[in-house]
């Protein structure tokens, strides 16, 4: 993701992986699941040091007044050099902190050429590789849903 925020480990997340109903997030981070030919695009983080080398779905922070769709479109243009159409949600929201949440969406590439502008590397992975990657803990919460989408 283009800016660094602290990530909760899976064990530190709320049990439901959702924010309490009376607590709206102050910060939303969006991630894109780009699937082509039964493979998922994953991005290897370059920073911060505690997350460097781990894999994630690319994306970033939603700016004030911006929709999730607009933010994800902007972030994937910045991070990957591609245009996307944003589709359905993937899995539940993941609580990063008490006031920030991470959510994923399916995306379809509409233009551009993939480039790791903000990551160490990009990689296409199939269903048999999902569990073998060292994931950013928050993104690992979606592995069951991602596996279903790759079938």
PDB file of C-alpha atoms in Angstrom:
ATOM      1  CA  UNK A   1       0.000   0.000   0.000  1.00  0.00           C
ATOM      2  CA  UNK A   2       1.320   3.359  -0.843  1.00  0.00           C
ATOM      3  CA  UNK A   3       1.554   4.771   2.655  1.00  0.00           C
ATOM      4  CA  UNK A   4       2.598   2.955   5.765  1.00  0.00           C
ATOM      5  CA  UNK A   5       0.135   2.304   8.561  1.00  0.00           C
ATOM      6  CA  UNK A   6       0.448  -0.120  11.423  1.00  0.00           C
ATOM      7  CA  UNK A   7      -1.077  -3.515  10.751  1.00  0.00           C
ATOM      8  CA  UNK A   8      -2.612  -5.706  13.417  1.00  0.00           C
ATOM      9  CA  UNK A   9      -1.672  -9.333  13.463  1.00  0.00           C
ATOM     10  CA  UNK A  10      -4.507 -11.736  12.835  1.00  0.00           C
ATOM     11  CA  UNK A  11      -4.568 -12.597  16.539  1.00  0.00           C
ATOM     12  CA  UNK A  12      -4.895  -8.911  17.420  1.00  0.00           C
ATOM     13  CA  UNK A  13      -7.890  -8.359  15.163  1.00  0.00           C
ATOM     14  CA  UNK A  14     -11.396  -8.324  16.501  1.00  0.00           C
ATOM     15  CA  UNK A  15     -12.747 -11.895  16.482  1.00  0.00           C
ATOM     16  CA  UNK A  16     -15.311 -11.087  13.789  1.00  0.00           C
ATOM     17  CA  UNK A  17     -12.720  -9.172  11.763  1.00  0.00           C
ATOM     18  CA  UNK A  18     -15.295  -6.378  11.696  1.00  0.00           C
ATOM     19  CA  UNK A  19     -15.461  -3.109  13.542  1.00  0.00           C
ATOM     20  CA  UNK A  20     -18.051  -2.863  16.310  1.00  0.00           C
ATOM     21  CA  UNK A  21     -21.317  -1.437  14.932  1.00  0.00           C
ATOM     22  CA  UNK A  22     -21.026   1.724  17.050  1.00  0.00           C
ATOM     23  CA  UNK A  23     -17.443   2.404  15.916  1.00  0.00           C
ATOM     24  CA  UNK A  24     -17.047   3.830  12.445  1.00  0.00           C
ATOM     25  CA  UNK A  25     -13.522   3.765  11.048  1.00  0.00           C
ATOM     26  CA  UNK A  26     -11.613   7.018  10.740  1.00  0.00           C
ATOM     27  CA  UNK A  27      -9.403   5.440   8.095  1.00  0.00           C
ATOM     28  CA  UNK A  28     -10.301   2.968   5.374  1.00  0.00           C
ATOM     29  CA  UNK A  29      -7.645   1.128   3.375  1.00  0.00           C
ATOM     30  CA  UNK A  30      -8.716  -0.637   0.179  1.00  0.00           C
ATOM     31  CA  UNK A  31      -7.045  -3.539  -1.592  1.00  0.00           C
ATOM     32  CA  UNK A  32      -7.559  -4.983  -5.058  1.00  0.00           C
ATOM     33  CA  UNK A  33      -7.786  -8.679  -5.926  1.00  0.00           C
ATOM     34  CA  UNK A  34      -6.820  -8.889  -9.600  1.00  0.00           C
ATOM     35  CA  UNK A  35      -7.463 -12.411 -10.921  1.00  0.00           C
ATOM     36  CA  UNK A  36      -6.596 -13.492 -14.451  1.00  0.00           C
ATOM     37  CA  UNK A  37      -6.406 -17.028 -15.843  1.00  0.00           C
ATOM     38  CA  UNK A  38      -6.868 -18.612 -12.381  1.00  0.00           C
ATOM     39  CA  UNK A  39      -3.983 -16.572 -10.922  1.00  0.00           C
ATOM     40  CA  UNK A  40      -4.015 -13.758  -8.349  1.00  0.00           C
ATOM     41  CA  UNK A  41      -1.700 -10.757  -8.573  1.00  0.00           C
ATOM     42  CA  UNK A  42       0.186 -10.193  -5.331  1.00  0.00           C
ATOM     43  CA  UNK A  43       2.667  -7.451  -4.442  1.00  0.00           C
ATOM     44  CA  UNK A  44       5.724  -7.714  -2.206  1.00  0.00           C
ATOM     45  CA  UNK A  45       6.071  -4.859   0.277  1.00  0.00           C
ATOM     46  CA  UNK A  46       9.212  -2.769   0.298  1.00  0.00           C
ATOM     47  CA  UNK A  47       8.445  -0.982   3.581  1.00  0.00           C
ATOM     48  CA  UNK A  48       8.101  -0.493   6.519  1.00  0.00           C
ATOM     49  CA  UNK A  49      10.905  -2.745   7.772  1.00  0.00           C
ATOM     50  CA  UNK A  50       8.565  -4.988   9.796  1.00  0.00           C
ATOM     51  CA  UNK A  51       6.462  -5.725   6.671  1.00  0.00           C
ATOM     52  CA  UNK A  52       9.178  -5.579   3.997  1.00  0.00           C
ATOM     53  CA  UNK A  53       9.290  -8.775   1.979  1.00  0.00           C
ATOM     54  CA  UNK A  54       5.747  -9.827   2.874  1.00  0.00           C
ATOM     55  CA  UNK A  55       3.067 -10.209   0.202  1.00  0.00           C
ATOM     56  CA  UNK A  56      -0.242  -8.351  -0.020  1.00  0.00           C
ATOM     57  CA  UNK A  57      -3.047  -7.319  -2.278  1.00  0.00           C
ATOM     58  CA  UNK A  58      -2.070  -3.898  -3.659  1.00  0.00           C
ATOM     59  CA  UNK A  59      -4.058  -0.826  -2.685  1.00  0.00           C
ATOM     60  CA  UNK A  60      -3.963   2.089  -0.279  1.00  0.00           C
ATOM     61  CA  UNK A  61      -5.717   4.638   1.874  1.00  0.00           C
ATOM     62  CA  UNK A  62      -9.058   6.207   1.025  1.00  0.00           C
ATOM     63  CA  UNK A  63      -8.659   9.991   1.150  1.00  0.00           C
ATOM     64  CA  UNK A  64     -11.267  12.122   2.951  1.00  0.00           C
ATOM     65  CA  UNK A  65     -14.284  12.578   0.672  1.00  0.00           C
ATOM     66  CA  UNK A  66     -13.118   9.818  -1.694  1.00  0.00           C
ATOM     67  CA  UNK A  67     -15.126   6.655  -2.379  1.00  0.00           C
ATOM     68  CA  UNK A  68     -13.586   3.205  -2.004  1.00  0.00           C
ATOM     69  CA  UNK A  69     -13.926   2.730  -5.766  1.00  0.00           C
ATOM     70  CA  UNK A  70     -12.159   6.002  -6.602  1.00  0.00           C
ATOM     71  CA  UNK A  71      -9.402   5.346  -4.065  1.00  0.00           C
ATOM     72  CA  UNK A  72      -8.708   1.843  -5.333  1.00  0.00           C
ATOM     73  CA  UNK A  73      -8.686   3.040  -8.932  1.00  0.00           C
ATOM     74  CA  UNK A  74      -6.236   5.830  -8.015  1.00  0.00           C
ATOM     75  CA  UNK A  75      -4.003   3.629  -5.873  1.00  0.00           C
ATOM     76  CA  UNK A  76      -3.674   0.866  -8.483  1.00  0.00           C
ATOM     77  CA  UNK A  77      -2.838   3.445 -11.158  1.00  0.00           C
ATOM     78  CA  UNK A  78      -0.117   4.858  -8.860  1.00  0.00           C
ATOM     79  CA  UNK A  79       1.219   1.539  -7.543  1.00  0.00           C
ATOM     80  CA  UNK A  80       0.861  -0.706 -10.588  1.00  0.00           C
ATOM     81  CA  UNK A  81       0.482   1.618 -13.575  1.00  0.00           C
ATOM     82  CA  UNK A  82      -2.870   0.115 -14.568  1.00  0.00           C
ATOM     83  CA  UNK A  83      -6.483   1.175 -14.869  1.00  0.00           C
ATOM     84  CA  UNK A  84      -9.075  -1.035 -13.208  1.00  0.00           C
ATOM     85  CA  UNK A  85     -12.802  -1.566 -12.948  1.00  0.00           C
ATOM     86  CA  UNK A  86     -13.738  -2.205  -9.320  1.00  0.00           C
ATOM     87  CA  UNK A  87     -16.136  -5.078  -8.694  1.00  0.00           C
ATOM     88  CA  UNK A  88     -17.587  -6.990  -5.760  1.00  0.00           C
ATOM     89  CA  UNK A  89     -16.252  -7.043  -2.216  1.00  0.00           C
ATOM     90  CA  UNK A  90     -13.974  -9.896  -1.151  1.00  0.00           C
ATOM     91  CA  UNK A  91     -14.509 -11.169   2.386  1.00  0.00           C
ATOM     92  CA  UNK A  92     -15.252  -9.081   5.445  1.00  0.00           C
ATOM     93  CA  UNK A  93     -13.630  -5.874   6.615  1.00  0.00           C
ATOM     94  CA  UNK A  94     -10.440  -6.476   8.585  1.00  0.00           C
ATOM     95  CA  UNK A  95      -9.858  -4.256  11.616  1.00  0.00           C
ATOM     96  CA  UNK A  96      -6.319  -2.869  11.536  1.00  0.00           C
ATOM     97  CA  UNK A  97      -6.733  -0.701  14.630  1.00  0.00           C
ATOM     98  CA  UNK A  98      -9.812   0.386  16.588  1.00  0.00           C
ATOM     99  CA  UNK A  99     -10.309   3.236  14.103  1.00  0.00           C
ATOM    100  CA  UNK A 100      -9.022   1.830  10.813  1.00  0.00           C
ATOM    101  CA  UNK A 101     -10.255  -0.932   8.568  1.00  0.00           C
ATOM    102  CA  UNK A 102      -9.054  -2.794   5.513  1.00  0.00           C
ATOM    103  CA  UNK A 103     -11.418  -3.998   2.781  1.00  0.00           C
ATOM    104  CA  UNK A 104     -10.820  -5.847  -0.461  1.00  0.00           C
ATOM    105  CA  UNK A 105     -12.539  -5.744  -3.830  1.00  0.00           C
ATOM    106  CA  UNK A 106     -12.266  -7.777  -7.007  1.00  0.00           C
ATOM    107  CA  UNK A 107     -10.767  -5.672  -9.784  1.00  0.00           C
ATOM    108  CA  UNK A 108     -10.437  -6.137 -13.534  1.00  0.00           C
ATOM    109  CA  UNK A 109      -7.546  -4.576 -15.437  1.00  0.00           C
ATOM    110  CA  UNK A 110      -8.808  -2.180 -18.124  1.00  0.00           C
ATOM    111  CA  UNK A 111      -5.548  -0.671 -19.411  1.00  0.00           C
ATOM    112  CA  UNK A 112      -1.862  -0.145 -18.752  1.00  0.00           C
ATOM    113  CA  UNK A 113       1.107  -2.430 -18.198  1.00  0.00           C
ATOM    114  CA  UNK A 114       1.801  -3.873 -14.737  1.00  0.00           C
ATOM    115  CA  UNK A 115       4.840  -2.352 -13.023  1.00  0.00           C
ATOM    116  CA  UNK A 116       5.909  -2.547  -9.362  1.00  0.00           C
ATOM    117  CA  UNK A 117       6.028   1.232  -8.829  1.00  0.00           C
ATOM    118  CA  UNK A 118       5.676   0.984  -5.047  1.00  0.00           C
ATOM    119  CA  UNK A 119       6.607  -2.639  -4.322  1.00  0.00           C
ATOM    120  CA  UNK A 120       9.701  -4.836  -4.494  1.00  0.00           C
ATOM    121  CA  UNK A 121       8.006  -7.239  -6.880  1.00  0.00           C
ATOM    122  CA  UNK A 122       4.740  -8.383  -8.423  1.00  0.00           C
ATOM    123  CA  UNK A 123       3.836 -12.020  -8.853  1.00  0.00           C
ATOM    124  CA  UNK A 124       0.956 -14.119 -10.177  1.00  0.00           C
ATOM    125  CA  UNK A 125       0.042 -16.998  -7.852  1.00  0.00           C
ATOM    126  CA  UNK A 126      -2.333 -19.902  -8.230  1.00  0.00           C
ATOM    127  CA  UNK A 127      -4.475 -21.536  -5.580  1.00  0.00           C
ATOM    128  CA  UNK A 128      -1.713 -24.014  -4.699  1.00  0.00           C
ATOM    129  CA  UNK A 129       0.679 -21.170  -3.810  1.00  0.00           C
ATOM    130  CA  UNK A 130      -1.590 -19.032  -1.598  1.00  0.00           C
ATOM    131  CA  UNK A 131      -0.783 -20.722   1.697  1.00  0.00           C
ATOM    132  CA  UNK A 132       2.958 -20.839   0.985  1.00  0.00           C
ATOM    133  CA  UNK A 133       3.482 -17.088   0.680  1.00  0.00           C
ATOM    134  CA  UNK A 134       4.552 -14.990   3.654  1.00  0.00           C
ATOM    135  CA  UNK A 135       1.520 -12.664   3.785  1.00  0.00           C
ATOM    136  CA  UNK A 136       1.019  -9.315   5.484  1.00  0.00           C
ATOM    137  CA  UNK A 137      -1.033 -10.549   8.477  1.00  0.00           C
ATOM    138  CA  UNK A 138      -4.113  -8.433   7.735  1.00  0.00           C
ATOM    139  CA  UNK A 139      -4.373  -9.659   4.127  1.00  0.00           C
ATOM    140  CA  UNK A 140      -4.042 -13.299   5.229  1.00  0.00           C
ATOM    141  CA  UNK A 141      -7.565 -13.027   6.649  1.00  0.00           C
ATOM    142  CA  UNK A 142      -8.909 -13.242   3.066  1.00  0.00           C
ATOM    143  CA  UNK A 143      -7.071 -16.417   2.035  1.00  0.00           C
ATOM    144  CA  UNK A 144     -10.185 -18.645   2.202  1.00  0.00           C
ATOM    145  CA  UNK A 145     -12.194 -16.252   0.009  1.00  0.00           C
ATOM    146  CA  UNK A 146      -9.302 -15.787  -2.426  1.00  0.00           C
ATOM    147  CA  UNK A 147      -8.883 -19.560  -2.730  1.00  0.00           C
ATOM    148  CA  UNK A 148     -12.584 -19.877  -3.560  1.00  0.00           C
ATOM    149  CA  UNK A 149     -12.275 -17.203  -6.256  1.00  0.00           C
ATOM    150  CA  UNK A 150      -9.294 -19.016  -7.816  1.00  0.00           C
ATOM    151  CA  UNK A 151     -11.180 -22.325  -8.146  1.00  0.00           C
TER     152      UNK A 151
END
